[in-house]
Short mmCIF file of N, CA and C in Angstrom, two decimals:
data_model
loop_
_atom_site.label_atom_id
_atom_site.label_comp_id
_atom_site.label_asym_id
_atom_site.label_seq_id
_atom_site.Cartn_x
_atom_site.Cartn_y
_atom_site.Cartn_z
N MET Z 1 -6.88 -7.18 28.83
CA MET Z 1 -8.18 -6.53 28.77
C MET Z 1 -9.03 -7.02 29.92
N ILE Z 2 -9.80 -6.14 30.46
CA ILE Z 2 -10.70 -6.50 31.54
C ILE Z 2 -11.95 -7.10 30.92
N GLY Z 3 -12.29 -8.31 31.28
CA GLY Z 3 -13.48 -8.95 30.74
C GLY Z 3 -13.22 -9.59 29.39
N SER Z 4 -14.27 -10.15 28.82
CA SER Z 4 -14.17 -10.87 27.56
C SER Z 4 -15.08 -10.23 26.53
N ASN Z 5 -14.70 -10.37 25.27
CA ASN Z 5 -15.51 -9.82 24.19
C ASN Z 5 -16.00 -10.95 23.30
N ASP Z 6 -16.48 -12.04 23.89
CA ASP Z 6 -16.93 -13.18 23.12
C ASP Z 6 -18.45 -13.19 23.07
N PHE Z 7 -19.00 -12.19 22.39
CA PHE Z 7 -20.45 -12.08 22.24
C PHE Z 7 -20.84 -12.59 20.86
N CYS Z 8 -22.03 -13.11 20.76
CA CYS Z 8 -22.51 -13.65 19.50
C CYS Z 8 -23.75 -12.89 19.06
N SER Z 9 -23.95 -12.85 17.76
CA SER Z 9 -25.15 -12.21 17.22
C SER Z 9 -25.53 -12.91 15.93
N LYS Z 10 -26.78 -12.77 15.55
CA LYS Z 10 -27.24 -13.36 14.30
C LYS Z 10 -26.65 -12.58 13.13
N ASP Z 11 -26.23 -13.30 12.10
CA ASP Z 11 -25.68 -12.64 10.92
C ASP Z 11 -26.74 -11.80 10.23
N PHE Z 12 -27.95 -12.29 10.18
CA PHE Z 12 -29.08 -11.55 9.61
C PHE Z 12 -30.00 -11.19 10.77
N TYR Z 13 -29.59 -10.18 11.54
CA TYR Z 13 -30.29 -9.89 12.79
C TYR Z 13 -31.71 -9.39 12.59
N MET Z 14 -32.06 -8.93 11.38
CA MET Z 14 -33.44 -8.52 11.10
C MET Z 14 -34.16 -9.55 10.24
N GLY Z 15 -33.54 -10.70 10.02
CA GLY Z 15 -34.14 -11.72 9.15
C GLY Z 15 -33.95 -11.34 7.70
N GLY Z 16 -34.68 -11.97 6.82
CA GLY Z 16 -34.63 -11.62 5.40
C GLY Z 16 -33.52 -12.29 4.62
N ALA Z 17 -32.83 -13.28 5.19
CA ALA Z 17 -31.80 -13.98 4.44
C ALA Z 17 -32.44 -14.72 3.28
N GLN Z 18 -31.80 -14.60 2.13
CA GLN Z 18 -32.33 -15.27 0.94
C GLN Z 18 -31.23 -16.05 0.26
N GLU Z 19 -31.64 -17.02 -0.50
CA GLU Z 19 -30.70 -17.78 -1.30
C GLU Z 19 -31.21 -17.86 -2.73
N ARG Z 20 -30.29 -18.02 -3.65
CA ARG Z 20 -30.65 -18.12 -5.07
C ARG Z 20 -30.92 -19.58 -5.39
N VAL Z 21 -32.09 -19.85 -5.93
CA VAL Z 21 -32.51 -21.21 -6.25
C VAL Z 21 -32.88 -21.26 -7.73
N GLN Z 22 -32.31 -22.26 -8.45
CA GLN Z 22 -32.66 -22.43 -9.86
C GLN Z 22 -34.04 -23.06 -9.95
N VAL Z 23 -34.93 -22.41 -10.72
CA VAL Z 23 -36.31 -22.90 -10.84
C VAL Z 23 -36.62 -23.43 -12.23
N GLY Z 24 -35.65 -23.44 -13.09
CA GLY Z 24 -35.88 -23.95 -14.44
C GLY Z 24 -34.89 -23.36 -15.42
N THR Z 25 -35.23 -23.52 -16.70
CA THR Z 25 -34.41 -22.95 -17.77
C THR Z 25 -35.33 -22.31 -18.79
N MET Z 26 -34.72 -21.51 -19.62
CA MET Z 26 -35.47 -20.92 -20.73
C MET Z 26 -34.55 -20.86 -21.93
N PRO Z 27 -35.10 -20.88 -23.12
CA PRO Z 27 -34.24 -20.84 -24.31
C PRO Z 27 -33.59 -19.47 -24.45
N GLY Z 28 -32.36 -19.51 -24.88
CA GLY Z 28 -31.61 -18.30 -25.15
C GLY Z 28 -30.59 -18.59 -26.22
N PHE Z 29 -29.68 -17.64 -26.42
CA PHE Z 29 -28.64 -17.86 -27.42
C PHE Z 29 -27.39 -17.10 -27.02
N ILE Z 30 -26.28 -17.55 -27.58
CA ILE Z 30 -25.00 -16.89 -27.42
C ILE Z 30 -24.60 -16.38 -28.79
N GLN Z 31 -24.24 -15.14 -28.87
CA GLN Z 31 -23.82 -14.52 -30.13
C GLN Z 31 -22.31 -14.65 -30.25
N VAL Z 32 -21.85 -15.34 -31.30
CA VAL Z 32 -20.43 -15.46 -31.59
C VAL Z 32 -20.23 -14.91 -32.99
N GLY Z 33 -19.83 -13.64 -33.05
CA GLY Z 33 -19.73 -12.98 -34.36
C GLY Z 33 -21.11 -12.94 -35.00
N PRO Z 34 -21.23 -13.37 -36.26
CA PRO Z 34 -22.54 -13.36 -36.91
C PRO Z 34 -23.38 -14.60 -36.60
N ILE Z 35 -22.83 -15.54 -35.82
CA ILE Z 35 -23.53 -16.81 -35.57
C ILE Z 35 -24.22 -16.76 -34.21
N GLN Z 36 -25.48 -17.24 -34.16
CA GLN Z 36 -26.22 -17.38 -32.91
C GLN Z 36 -26.30 -18.86 -32.56
N ILE Z 37 -25.84 -19.19 -31.34
CA ILE Z 37 -25.85 -20.58 -30.88
C ILE Z 37 -26.95 -20.71 -29.84
N PRO Z 38 -27.95 -21.60 -30.08
CA PRO Z 38 -29.03 -21.75 -29.09
C PRO Z 38 -28.54 -22.49 -27.85
N VAL Z 39 -28.93 -21.99 -26.67
CA VAL Z 39 -28.57 -22.61 -25.39
C VAL Z 39 -29.76 -22.51 -24.44
N GLN Z 40 -29.73 -23.32 -23.39
CA GLN Z 40 -30.71 -23.22 -22.31
C GLN Z 40 -30.10 -22.37 -21.19
N VAL Z 41 -30.77 -21.29 -20.84
CA VAL Z 41 -30.29 -20.36 -19.82
C VAL Z 41 -31.03 -20.65 -18.50
N PRO Z 42 -30.30 -20.81 -17.40
CA PRO Z 42 -30.98 -21.08 -16.13
C PRO Z 42 -31.77 -19.86 -15.65
N VAL Z 43 -32.89 -20.14 -14.99
CA VAL Z 43 -33.73 -19.11 -14.39
C VAL Z 43 -33.66 -19.29 -12.87
N TYR Z 44 -33.38 -18.20 -12.16
CA TYR Z 44 -33.22 -18.26 -10.71
C TYR Z 44 -34.30 -17.44 -10.01
N GLU Z 45 -34.51 -17.79 -8.75
CA GLU Z 45 -35.48 -17.09 -7.92
C GLU Z 45 -34.88 -16.94 -6.52
N ALA Z 46 -35.15 -15.82 -5.88
CA ALA Z 46 -34.69 -15.62 -4.50
C ALA Z 46 -35.74 -16.16 -3.55
N ARG Z 47 -35.31 -17.05 -2.66
CA ARG Z 47 -36.23 -17.64 -1.69
C ARG Z 47 -35.70 -17.43 -0.28
N SER Z 48 -36.60 -17.33 0.67
CA SER Z 48 -36.23 -17.17 2.06
C SER Z 48 -35.44 -18.38 2.53
N ASN Z 49 -34.42 -18.13 3.35
CA ASN Z 49 -33.59 -19.21 3.88
C ASN Z 49 -33.59 -19.12 5.41
N GLU Z 50 -34.40 -19.93 6.04
CA GLU Z 50 -34.54 -19.89 7.50
C GLU Z 50 -33.27 -20.36 8.21
N ALA Z 51 -32.52 -21.26 7.58
CA ALA Z 51 -31.27 -21.71 8.20
C ALA Z 51 -30.28 -20.55 8.31
N LEU Z 52 -30.19 -19.72 7.27
CA LEU Z 52 -29.32 -18.54 7.33
C LEU Z 52 -29.85 -17.52 8.33
N ASN Z 53 -31.17 -17.37 8.40
CA ASN Z 53 -31.75 -16.43 9.37
C ASN Z 53 -31.40 -16.82 10.81
N ALA Z 54 -31.25 -18.10 11.08
CA ALA Z 54 -30.95 -18.58 12.43
C ALA Z 54 -29.45 -18.63 12.72
N LEU Z 55 -28.60 -18.42 11.71
CA LEU Z 55 -27.15 -18.54 11.87
C LEU Z 55 -26.62 -17.41 12.76
N ALA Z 56 -25.83 -17.78 13.76
CA ALA Z 56 -25.20 -16.81 14.66
C ALA Z 56 -23.69 -16.97 14.58
N SER Z 57 -22.98 -15.86 14.64
CA SER Z 57 -21.52 -15.86 14.61
C SER Z 57 -21.00 -15.11 15.83
N CYS Z 58 -19.80 -15.48 16.24
CA CYS Z 58 -19.20 -14.86 17.42
C CYS Z 58 -17.91 -14.15 17.03
N GLY Z 59 -17.70 -12.96 17.59
CA GLY Z 59 -16.44 -12.24 17.43
C GLY Z 59 -16.25 -11.57 16.09
N HIS Z 60 -17.27 -11.43 15.29
CA HIS Z 60 -17.11 -10.78 13.99
C HIS Z 60 -17.20 -9.28 14.12
N ILE Z 61 -16.84 -8.59 13.05
CA ILE Z 61 -16.76 -7.13 13.06
C ILE Z 61 -18.08 -6.46 13.42
N MET Z 62 -19.21 -7.02 13.03
CA MET Z 62 -20.48 -6.37 13.32
C MET Z 62 -21.25 -7.06 14.43
N GLY Z 63 -20.55 -7.83 15.27
CA GLY Z 63 -21.22 -8.45 16.40
C GLY Z 63 -21.81 -7.39 17.32
N ASN Z 64 -22.70 -7.78 18.21
CA ASN Z 64 -23.40 -6.79 19.01
C ASN Z 64 -22.53 -6.14 20.07
N ALA Z 65 -21.36 -6.66 20.34
CA ALA Z 65 -20.45 -6.01 21.29
C ALA Z 65 -19.03 -6.02 20.75
N SER Z 66 -18.88 -5.95 19.47
CA SER Z 66 -17.59 -6.07 18.83
C SER Z 66 -16.68 -4.89 19.11
N TYR Z 67 -17.24 -3.77 19.48
CA TYR Z 67 -16.43 -2.56 19.60
C TYR Z 67 -16.08 -2.20 21.03
N MET Z 68 -15.90 -3.20 21.88
CA MET Z 68 -15.48 -2.87 23.24
C MET Z 68 -14.08 -2.28 23.18
N PRO Z 69 -13.87 -1.13 23.83
CA PRO Z 69 -12.56 -0.49 23.74
C PRO Z 69 -11.50 -1.26 24.52
N ALA Z 70 -10.28 -1.14 24.05
CA ALA Z 70 -9.17 -1.73 24.79
C ALA Z 70 -8.86 -0.83 25.98
N ASP Z 71 -8.37 -1.43 27.05
CA ASP Z 71 -7.98 -0.64 28.22
C ASP Z 71 -6.77 0.19 27.85
N ARG Z 72 -6.73 1.42 28.32
CA ARG Z 72 -5.58 2.27 28.06
C ARG Z 72 -5.41 3.25 29.21
N GLY Z 73 -4.22 3.79 29.31
CA GLY Z 73 -3.94 4.73 30.39
C GLY Z 73 -2.71 5.55 30.07
N SER Z 74 -2.40 6.48 30.95
CA SER Z 74 -1.21 7.29 30.76
C SER Z 74 -0.59 7.59 32.11
N LEU Z 75 0.70 7.88 32.08
CA LEU Z 75 1.46 8.23 33.27
C LEU Z 75 2.25 9.48 32.92
N THR Z 76 2.09 10.53 33.70
CA THR Z 76 2.79 11.79 33.45
C THR Z 76 3.69 12.10 34.64
N LEU Z 77 4.94 12.40 34.35
CA LEU Z 77 5.91 12.82 35.36
C LEU Z 77 6.47 14.16 34.94
N GLY Z 78 6.48 15.12 35.86
CA GLY Z 78 6.99 16.44 35.52
C GLY Z 78 7.64 17.10 36.71
N MET Z 79 8.37 18.16 36.40
CA MET Z 79 9.04 18.94 37.45
C MET Z 79 8.89 20.41 37.12
N ARG Z 80 8.88 21.23 38.18
CA ARG Z 80 8.80 22.68 38.00
C ARG Z 80 10.04 23.31 38.64
N PHE Z 81 10.56 24.31 37.94
CA PHE Z 81 11.76 25.00 38.39
C PHE Z 81 11.53 26.51 38.34
N PHE Z 82 12.45 27.25 38.94
CA PHE Z 82 12.46 28.72 38.89
C PHE Z 82 11.12 29.31 39.33
N ASP Z 83 10.72 28.99 40.55
CA ASP Z 83 9.45 29.47 41.10
C ASP Z 83 8.27 29.13 40.20
N LYS Z 84 8.26 27.93 39.69
CA LYS Z 84 7.18 27.39 38.84
C LYS Z 84 7.05 28.11 37.49
N ARG Z 85 8.13 28.75 37.05
CA ARG Z 85 8.08 29.41 35.73
C ARG Z 85 8.44 28.43 34.62
N LEU Z 86 9.25 27.41 34.94
CA LEU Z 86 9.64 26.39 33.96
C LEU Z 86 8.99 25.07 34.37
N ASP Z 87 8.29 24.47 33.44
CA ASP Z 87 7.59 23.20 33.68
C ASP Z 87 8.08 22.22 32.61
N VAL Z 88 8.70 21.11 33.00
CA VAL Z 88 9.17 20.10 32.05
C VAL Z 88 8.65 18.74 32.49
N GLY Z 89 8.45 17.87 31.51
CA GLY Z 89 7.96 16.55 31.88
C GLY Z 89 7.90 15.59 30.72
N ALA Z 90 7.47 14.40 31.05
CA ALA Z 90 7.32 13.32 30.06
C ALA Z 90 6.03 12.57 30.38
N ARG Z 91 5.47 12.01 29.34
CA ARG Z 91 4.23 11.24 29.50
C ARG Z 91 4.36 9.93 28.73
N LEU Z 92 3.85 8.86 29.34
CA LEU Z 92 3.77 7.55 28.69
C LEU Z 92 2.29 7.27 28.46
N ARG Z 93 1.92 6.99 27.22
CA ARG Z 93 0.56 6.54 26.90
C ARG Z 93 0.67 5.07 26.52
N TYR Z 94 -0.18 4.25 27.14
CA TYR Z 94 -0.05 2.80 26.99
C TYR Z 94 -1.42 2.16 26.82
N SER Z 95 -1.47 1.14 25.97
CA SER Z 95 -2.64 0.29 25.87
C SER Z 95 -2.16 -1.14 25.67
N GLU Z 96 -2.69 -2.04 26.47
CA GLU Z 96 -2.32 -3.45 26.30
C GLU Z 96 -3.03 -4.07 25.12
N GLY Z 97 -3.95 -3.32 24.51
CA GLY Z 97 -4.69 -3.83 23.36
C GLY Z 97 -5.68 -4.90 23.78
N ASN Z 98 -6.44 -5.37 22.84
CA ASN Z 98 -7.35 -6.48 23.13
C ASN Z 98 -7.32 -7.49 21.99
N GLY Z 99 -6.29 -7.43 21.19
CA GLY Z 99 -6.17 -8.34 20.07
C GLY Z 99 -4.72 -8.68 19.83
N GLU Z 100 -4.34 -8.68 18.59
CA GLU Z 100 -2.98 -9.05 18.21
C GLU Z 100 -2.12 -7.80 18.06
N ASN Z 101 -0.82 -7.98 18.19
CA ASN Z 101 0.11 -6.89 17.95
C ASN Z 101 0.35 -6.74 16.46
N LEU Z 102 0.71 -5.54 16.03
CA LEU Z 102 0.97 -5.30 14.61
C LEU Z 102 2.08 -6.19 14.08
N ASP Z 103 3.05 -6.52 14.94
CA ASP Z 103 4.18 -7.33 14.50
C ASP Z 103 3.76 -8.75 14.14
N THR Z 104 2.70 -9.26 14.76
CA THR Z 104 2.33 -10.66 14.58
C THR Z 104 1.00 -10.86 13.89
N HIS Z 105 0.26 -9.78 13.64
CA HIS Z 105 -1.07 -9.91 13.04
C HIS Z 105 -1.06 -9.26 11.66
N GLY Z 106 -1.52 -9.97 10.64
CA GLY Z 106 -1.45 -9.47 9.28
C GLY Z 106 -2.61 -8.61 8.85
N PHE Z 107 -3.70 -8.55 9.63
CA PHE Z 107 -4.89 -7.79 9.26
C PHE Z 107 -5.36 -8.16 7.86
N THR Z 108 -5.49 -9.47 7.60
CA THR Z 108 -5.97 -9.90 6.29
C THR Z 108 -7.44 -9.57 6.10
N GLN Z 109 -8.17 -9.45 7.19
CA GLN Z 109 -9.55 -8.99 7.13
C GLN Z 109 -9.66 -7.76 8.01
N ILE Z 110 -10.54 -6.85 7.63
CA ILE Z 110 -10.74 -5.68 8.47
C ILE Z 110 -11.48 -6.14 9.71
N ASP Z 111 -10.83 -6.07 10.83
CA ASP Z 111 -11.46 -6.45 12.09
C ASP Z 111 -11.18 -5.35 13.09
N GLN Z 112 -12.07 -4.40 13.17
CA GLN Z 112 -11.84 -3.22 13.97
C GLN Z 112 -11.91 -3.49 15.46
N ALA Z 113 -12.32 -4.67 15.85
CA ALA Z 113 -12.37 -4.96 17.27
C ALA Z 113 -11.02 -5.39 17.81
N LEU Z 114 -10.03 -5.59 16.96
CA LEU Z 114 -8.69 -5.95 17.40
C LEU Z 114 -7.84 -4.69 17.47
N TRP Z 115 -7.47 -4.29 18.68
CA TRP Z 115 -6.62 -3.11 18.85
C TRP Z 115 -5.27 -3.58 19.35
N PRO Z 116 -4.20 -3.34 18.59
CA PRO Z 116 -2.88 -3.80 18.99
C PRO Z 116 -2.35 -3.04 20.20
N GLN Z 117 -1.42 -3.66 20.89
CA GLN Z 117 -0.74 -3.04 22.03
C GLN Z 117 0.14 -1.89 21.54
N TYR Z 118 0.26 -0.84 22.34
CA TYR Z 118 1.21 0.23 22.02
C TYR Z 118 1.64 0.94 23.29
N GLU Z 119 2.80 1.57 23.21
CA GLU Z 119 3.25 2.51 24.23
C GLU Z 119 3.96 3.65 23.51
N VAL Z 120 3.56 4.86 23.87
CA VAL Z 120 4.03 6.06 23.18
C VAL Z 120 4.56 7.03 24.24
N TYR Z 121 5.69 7.67 23.94
CA TYR Z 121 6.31 8.61 24.87
C TYR Z 121 6.20 10.03 24.32
N ASP Z 122 5.87 10.97 25.21
CA ASP Z 122 5.77 12.38 24.86
C ASP Z 122 6.66 13.19 25.81
N LEU Z 123 7.15 14.33 25.31
CA LEU Z 123 7.92 15.26 26.13
C LEU Z 123 7.27 16.63 26.04
N TYR Z 124 7.37 17.41 27.11
CA TYR Z 124 6.81 18.76 27.05
C TYR Z 124 7.63 19.71 27.94
N ALA Z 125 7.57 20.99 27.59
CA ALA Z 125 8.21 22.04 28.39
C ALA Z 125 7.42 23.32 28.19
N SER Z 126 7.33 24.09 29.26
CA SER Z 126 6.62 25.37 29.22
C SER Z 126 7.40 26.36 30.07
N TYR Z 127 7.65 27.55 29.54
CA TYR Z 127 8.43 28.56 30.27
C TYR Z 127 7.70 29.90 30.23
N TRP Z 128 7.38 30.42 31.42
CA TRP Z 128 6.76 31.75 31.52
C TRP Z 128 7.89 32.77 31.55
N MET Z 129 8.12 33.43 30.40
CA MET Z 129 9.19 34.41 30.31
C MET Z 129 8.88 35.65 31.14
N THR Z 130 7.61 36.06 31.13
CA THR Z 130 7.11 37.13 32.01
C THR Z 130 5.79 36.62 32.59
N SER Z 131 5.13 37.42 33.39
CA SER Z 131 3.86 36.97 33.98
C SER Z 131 2.75 36.87 32.94
N SER Z 132 2.95 37.42 31.74
CA SER Z 132 1.90 37.34 30.71
C SER Z 132 2.38 36.69 29.41
N LEU Z 133 3.63 36.24 29.33
CA LEU Z 133 4.16 35.65 28.10
C LEU Z 133 4.71 34.26 28.39
N ASN Z 134 4.14 33.26 27.70
CA ASN Z 134 4.52 31.86 27.91
C ASN Z 134 4.97 31.25 26.59
N LEU Z 135 6.05 30.50 26.62
CA LEU Z 135 6.54 29.75 25.47
C LEU Z 135 6.45 28.27 25.84
N ALA Z 136 5.78 27.49 25.00
CA ALA Z 136 5.61 26.06 25.29
C ALA Z 136 6.01 25.23 24.07
N LEU Z 137 6.64 24.10 24.31
CA LEU Z 137 7.00 23.14 23.27
C LEU Z 137 6.59 21.75 23.74
N SER Z 138 6.13 20.94 22.80
CA SER Z 138 5.85 19.55 23.14
C SER Z 138 6.19 18.67 21.94
N MET Z 139 6.68 17.50 22.23
CA MET Z 139 6.94 16.51 21.19
C MET Z 139 6.15 15.26 21.55
N GLU Z 140 5.19 14.93 20.71
CA GLU Z 140 4.39 13.73 20.92
C GLU Z 140 4.98 12.60 20.09
N ASN Z 141 4.88 11.39 20.61
CA ASN Z 141 5.35 10.19 19.93
C ASN Z 141 6.84 10.32 19.58
N VAL Z 142 7.64 10.54 20.60
CA VAL Z 142 9.07 10.78 20.43
C VAL Z 142 9.75 9.66 19.64
N THR Z 143 9.36 8.42 19.85
CA THR Z 143 10.00 7.29 19.18
C THR Z 143 9.39 6.99 17.81
N ASP Z 144 8.46 7.82 17.36
CA ASP Z 144 7.81 7.67 16.05
C ASP Z 144 7.18 6.29 15.89
N GLN Z 145 6.45 5.87 16.91
CA GLN Z 145 5.78 4.57 16.95
C GLN Z 145 4.56 4.57 16.04
N ALA Z 146 4.38 3.53 15.23
CA ALA Z 146 3.16 3.35 14.43
C ALA Z 146 2.15 2.60 15.29
N TYR Z 147 0.98 3.22 15.52
CA TYR Z 147 -0.02 2.59 16.38
C TYR Z 147 -1.41 3.07 16.03
N PHE Z 148 -2.40 2.27 16.43
CA PHE Z 148 -3.81 2.66 16.34
C PHE Z 148 -4.25 3.06 17.74
N VAL Z 149 -4.91 4.20 17.86
CA VAL Z 149 -5.48 4.58 19.15
C VAL Z 149 -6.67 3.66 19.39
N ALA Z 150 -6.68 2.98 20.52
CA ALA Z 150 -7.77 2.05 20.82
C ALA Z 150 -9.08 2.80 20.86
N MET Z 151 -9.97 2.48 19.94
CA MET Z 151 -11.28 3.12 19.79
C MET Z 151 -11.16 4.59 19.46
N GLY Z 152 -10.02 5.00 18.86
CA GLY Z 152 -9.91 6.39 18.44
C GLY Z 152 -10.93 6.70 17.36
N ASP Z 153 -11.14 5.79 16.45
CA ASP Z 153 -12.16 5.94 15.42
C ASP Z 153 -12.57 4.54 14.99
N ALA Z 154 -13.74 4.12 15.39
CA ALA Z 154 -14.17 2.75 15.16
C ALA Z 154 -14.40 2.44 13.69
N ASN Z 155 -14.54 3.45 12.86
CA ASN Z 155 -14.82 3.21 11.45
C ASN Z 155 -13.62 3.43 10.56
N ASN Z 156 -12.46 3.66 11.15
CA ASN Z 156 -11.30 4.00 10.34
C ASN Z 156 -10.06 3.42 11.00
N LEU Z 157 -9.38 2.55 10.30
CA LEU Z 157 -8.14 1.98 10.83
C LEU Z 157 -6.94 2.79 10.36
N SER Z 158 -6.92 4.08 10.67
CA SER Z 158 -5.81 4.95 10.31
C SER Z 158 -4.82 4.99 11.46
N LEU Z 159 -3.56 4.98 11.11
CA LEU Z 159 -2.54 5.09 12.14
C LEU Z 159 -2.59 6.46 12.79
N ALA Z 160 -2.24 6.52 14.07
CA ALA Z 160 -2.15 7.79 14.77
C ALA Z 160 -0.96 8.58 14.22
N ARG Z 161 -0.89 9.85 14.59
CA ARG Z 161 0.19 10.69 14.07
C ARG Z 161 1.54 10.17 14.53
N GLY Z 162 2.52 10.36 13.70
CA GLY Z 162 3.89 10.01 14.05
C GLY Z 162 4.48 11.08 14.95
N ARG Z 163 5.81 11.18 14.96
CA ARG Z 163 6.48 12.18 15.79
C ARG Z 163 5.98 13.57 15.40
N THR Z 164 5.52 14.32 16.39
CA THR Z 164 4.92 15.63 16.13
C THR Z 164 5.49 16.65 17.11
N LEU Z 165 6.07 17.71 16.59
CA LEU Z 165 6.60 18.80 17.41
C LEU Z 165 5.61 19.96 17.33
N THR Z 166 5.19 20.45 18.49
CA THR Z 166 4.22 21.54 18.55
C THR Z 166 4.79 22.65 19.42
N GLY Z 167 4.65 23.87 18.94
CA GLY Z 167 5.09 25.03 19.70
C GLY Z 167 3.94 25.99 19.92
N MET Z 168 4.01 26.75 21.03
CA MET Z 168 2.95 27.70 21.32
C MET Z 168 3.56 28.92 22.00
N LEU Z 169 3.10 30.07 21.58
CA LEU Z 169 3.46 31.33 22.22
C LEU Z 169 2.16 31.93 22.74
N GLU Z 170 2.07 32.11 24.05
CA GLU Z 170 0.84 32.59 24.67
C GLU Z 170 1.09 33.95 25.31
N TYR Z 171 0.22 34.89 25.03
CA TYR Z 171 0.29 36.21 25.64
C TYR Z 171 -1.04 36.51 26.30
N ARG Z 172 -1.02 36.79 27.58
CA ARG Z 172 -2.24 37.10 28.33
C ARG Z 172 -2.32 38.60 28.56
N PHE Z 173 -3.49 39.14 28.30
CA PHE Z 173 -3.69 40.58 28.53
C PHE Z 173 -5.02 40.85 29.16
#
């Protein structure tokens, strides 16, 4: 990844952190069948906590720069035949990620700022049968790789589509 994503932010960036403090007790009872047992019940109050208001964390999911995208790119190689009527090619989509790979990272906590490395291969072909009729086929993710698109959706850790075959018939008039 180009650069670093080690930014820090306050956990309670608008302040207002509170803690529960016991301020006393009051009489109460516990009902056990027909019997009432008298007990002292604690009474709590929410009080401002300046130490929590000042607490800053680095690298967490809601940090102020937690969603920096991972670097990614693609390489497309293709060839044209029959006076450019047939177009065939392959594409490599790659991201080095900016976190751990799926093989070594358990994702025990949702941390959307970690995008695993991936490389995905696609194939495509397009044939103009006449000057106005085109038949095209493409297969994305030929190796059926499970991966997250880096910053494809920052609020959803859904895997990208698996192997997908798409066909198109185009008629121009």
